[in-house]
């Protein structure tokens, strides 16, 4: 299955506040995995919002605002072009970012910022796999970093007590006179 999606996970805010800040509302409809626009409580304490074929959840202005008084991780995955990126924000500040653009080569990797300690083993592990096999393992680096921090990965099931952990969400149009 080819993926083209973006997801944002937030830790340190209640779900209703997250949804309000993202201008989203609950529909009450549930699904096993995220399709168009959905959110789920993760067992790790993070709340994740997944949006297909869009990068809106990766925009700096949005992440700066939503990360105030909490921590956020956003991830973009585009299988066709073998592009993956992840970014970490905390208290309104971008802390780190990782980008692999497969169109720039199998070993393309742009890293910026202060990475958590768990990043070193992830980076070295995928570099070793790449060297051993010649595949495009750098694509996995941003995705795996985001998973290690939040517990979410777009192509793995969410462990939950509910059979359908994702709730379908809808955008709330901004009210006239508000942002």
Tab-separated table of N, CA, C and O in Angstrom, residues 116-160:
chain	number	residue	atom	x	y	z
A	116	UNK	N	16.853	13.876	20.501
A	116	UNK	CA	16.852	13.098	21.741
A	116	UNK	C	17.905	11.990	21.668
A	116	UNK	O	18.296	11.564	20.574
A	117	UNK	N	18.321	11.502	22.823
A	117	UNK	CA	19.379	10.487	22.893
A	117	UNK	C	19.038	9.232	22.094
A	117	UNK	O	19.934	8.593	21.546
A	118	UNK	N	17.773	8.894	21.997
A	118	UNK	CA	17.390	7.670	21.272
A	118	UNK	C	17.647	7.764	19.777
A	118	UNK	O	17.606	6.764	19.063
A	119	UNK	N	17.949	8.971	19.271
A	119	UNK	CA	18.170	9.134	17.839
A	119	UNK	C	19.464	8.484	17.360
A	119	UNK	O	19.514	7.913	16.275
A	120	UNK	N	20.521	8.544	18.153
A	120	UNK	CA	21.815	7.981	17.750
A	120	UNK	C	21.731	6.526	17.314
A	120	UNK	O	22.156	6.177	16.207
A	121	UNK	N	21.155	5.645	18.134
A	121	UNK	CA	21.024	4.243	17.735
A	121	UNK	C	20.132	4.040	16.504
A	121	UNK	O	20.400	3.164	15.680
A	122	UNK	N	19.087	4.857	16.357
A	122	UNK	CA	18.217	4.756	15.174
A	122	UNK	C	19.032	5.081	13.926
A	122	UNK	O	19.028	4.339	12.949
A	123	UNK	N	19.742	6.201	13.967
A	123	UNK	CA	20.546	6.637	12.828
A	123	UNK	C	21.599	5.594	12.468
A	123	UNK	O	21.708	5.196	11.298
A	124	UNK	N	22.335	5.146	13.445
A	124	UNK	CA	23.400	4.168	13.180
A	124	UNK	C	22.842	2.844	12.668
A	124	UNK	O	23.421	2.218	11.776
A	125	UNK	N	21.715	2.408	13.216
A	125	UNK	CA	21.102	1.157	12.778
A	125	UNK	C	20.690	1.188	11.317
A	125	UNK	O	20.961	0.248	10.561
A	126	UNK	N	20.045	2.273	10.887
A	126	UNK	CA	19.607	2.363	9.496
A	126	UNK	C	20.773	2.627	8.543
A	126	UNK	O	20.750	2.179	7.399
A	127	UNK	N	21.797	3.332	9.013
A	127	UNK	CA	22.997	3.507	8.186
A	127	UNK	C	23.645	2.148	7.918
A	127	UNK	O	24.073	1.869	6.798
A	128	UNK	N	23.706	1.302	8.940
A	128	UNK	CA	24.299	-0.037	8.785
A	128	UNK	C	23.467	-0.895	7.831
A	128	UNK	O	24.021	-1.588	6.966
A	129	UNK	N	22.148	-0.826	7.951
A	129	UNK	CA	21.284	-1.592	7.039
A	129	UNK	C	21.473	-1.114	5.601
A	129	UNK	O	21.515	-1.912	4.679
A	130	UNK	N	21.568	0.196	5.432
A	130	UNK	CA	21.763	0.767	4.099
A	130	UNK	C	23.082	0.290	3.497
A	130	UNK	O	23.145	-0.120	2.347
A	131	UNK	N	24.116	0.340	4.298
A	131	UNK	CA	25.440	-0.063	3.825
A	131	UNK	C	25.458	-1.556	3.470
A	131	UNK	O	26.036	-1.955	2.456
A	132	UNK	N	24.790	-2.370	4.269
A	132	UNK	CA	24.788	-3.819	4.058
A	132	UNK	C	23.963	-4.247	2.850
A	132	UNK	O	24.316	-5.188	2.152
A	133	UNK	N	22.860	-3.545	2.605
A	133	UNK	CA	21.958	-4.010	1.553
A	133	UNK	C	21.890	-3.104	0.326
A	133	UNK	O	21.449	-3.523	-0.730
A	134	UNK	N	22.244	-1.836	0.484
A	134	UNK	CA	22.146	-0.898	-0.626
A	134	UNK	C	20.740	-0.389	-0.862
A	134	UNK	O	20.489	0.347	-1.797
A	135	UNK	N	19.789	-0.774	-0.015
A	135	UNK	CA	18.404	-0.305	-0.167
A	135	UNK	C	18.270	1.153	0.242
A	135	UNK	O	19.266	1.848	0.476
A	136	UNK	N	17.052	1.630	0.353
A	136	UNK	CA	16.793	3.013	0.756
A	136	UNK	C	16.303	3.029	2.198
A	136	UNK	O	15.139	3.298	2.481
A	137	UNK	N	17.176	2.732	3.128
A	137	UNK	CA	16.812	2.690	4.538
A	137	UNK	C	16.811	4.059	5.184
A	137	UNK	O	16.256	4.229	6.268
A	138	UNK	N	17.413	5.062	4.557
A	138	UNK	CA	17.371	6.411	5.116
A	138	UNK	C	15.943	6.939	5.160
A	138	UNK	O	15.615	7.783	5.987
A	139	UNK	N	15.089	6.447	4.281
A	139	UNK	CA	13.670	6.803	4.268
A	139	UNK	C	13.030	6.511	5.627
A	139	UNK	O	12.143	7.226	6.078
A	140	UNK	N	13.487	5.466	6.278
A	140	UNK	CA	12.910	5.030	7.555
A	140	UNK	C	13.338	5.895	8.741
A	140	UNK	O	12.678	5.879	9.783
A	141	UNK	N	14.425	6.618	8.636
A	141	UNK	CA	14.989	7.326	9.790
A	141	UNK	C	14.012	8.330	10.400
A	141	UNK	O	13.742	8.262	11.610
A	142	UNK	N	13.442	9.281	9.648
A	142	UNK	CA	12.490	10.214	10.277
A	142	UNK	C	11.251	9.498	10.831
A	142	UNK	O	10.760	9.849	11.910
A	143	UNK	N	10.771	8.506	10.107
A	143	UNK	CA	9.567	7.786	10.518
A	143	UNK	C	9.806	7.038	11.826
A	143	UNK	O	8.988	7.086	12.753
A	144	UNK	N	10.930	6.362	11.912
A	144	UNK	CA	11.240	5.581	13.107
A	144	UNK	C	11.536	6.479	14.305
A	144	UNK	O	11.170	6.160	15.440
A	145	UNK	N	12.175	7.607	14.084
A	145	UNK	CA	12.407	8.561	15.165
A	145	UNK	C	11.071	9.020	15.748
A	145	UNK	O	10.876	9.025	16.965
A	146	UNK	N	10.138	9.403	14.876
A	146	UNK	CA	8.819	9.847	15.334
A	146	UNK	C	8.101	8.728	16.090
A	146	UNK	O	7.457	8.965	17.114
A	147	UNK	N	8.223	7.488	15.609
A	147	UNK	CA	7.573	6.354	16.278
A	147	UNK	C	8.176	6.107	17.653
A	147	UNK	O	7.461	5.867	18.625
A	148	UNK	N	9.488	6.155	17.744
A	148	UNK	CA	10.145	5.904	19.027
A	148	UNK	C	9.714	6.916	20.083
A	148	UNK	O	9.585	6.580	21.250
A	149	UNK	N	9.482	8.148	19.684
A	149	UNK	CA	9.090	9.196	20.634
A	149	UNK	C	7.623	9.069	21.021
A	149	UNK	O	7.277	9.139	22.197
A	150	UNK	N	6.752	8.875	20.034
A	150	UNK	CA	5.302	8.940	20.281
A	150	UNK	C	4.619	7.586	20.442
A	150	UNK	O	3.559	7.500	21.031
A	151	UNK	N	5.192	6.559	19.851
A	151	UNK	CA	4.545	5.251	19.858
A	151	UNK	C	3.641	5.029	18.661
A	151	UNK	O	2.963	4.010	18.563
A	152	UNK	N	3.618	5.982	17.702
A	152	UNK	CA	2.745	5.842	16.526
A	152	UNK	C	3.574	5.702	15.260
A	152	UNK	O	4.568	6.402	15.069
A	153	UNK	N	3.132	4.810	14.413
A	153	UNK	CA	3.684	4.662	13.068
A	153	UNK	C	2.518	4.374	12.139
A	153	UNK	O	1.690	3.508	12.417
A	154	UNK	N	2.471	5.078	11.035
A	154	UNK	CA	1.329	5.039	10.119
A	154	UNK	C	1.021	3.654	9.566
A	154	UNK	O	-0.124	3.374	9.212
A	155	UNK	N	2.005	2.781	9.457
A	155	UNK	CA	1.780	1.474	8.842
A	155	UNK	C	1.745	0.323	9.845
A	155	UNK	O	1.837	-0.840	9.462
A	156	UNK	N	1.586	0.667	11.130
A	156	UNK	CA	1.436	-0.349	12.175
A	156	UNK	C	0.115	-0.119	12.900
A	156	UNK	O	-0.308	1.034	13.067
A	157	UNK	N	-0.538	-1.181	13.367
A	157	UNK	CA	-1.801	-0.991	14.090
A	157	UNK	C	-1.569	-0.299	15.427
A	157	UNK	O	-0.513	-0.450	16.043
A	158	UNK	N	-2.563	0.459	15.858
A	158	UNK	CA	-2.525	1.101	17.165
A	158	UNK	C	-3.024	0.090	18.188
A	158	UNK	O	-4.103	-0.480	18.026
A	159	UNK	N	-2.217	-0.142	19.205
A	159	UNK	CA	-2.626	-1.040	20.287
A	159	UNK	C	-3.599	-0.263	21.161
A	159	UNK	O	-3.278	0.815	21.659
A	160	UNK	N	-4.802	-0.789	21.292
A	160	UNK	CA	-5.834	-0.085	22.035
A	160	UNK	C	-6.837	-1.089	22.589
A	160	UNK	O	-7.006	-2.177	22.040
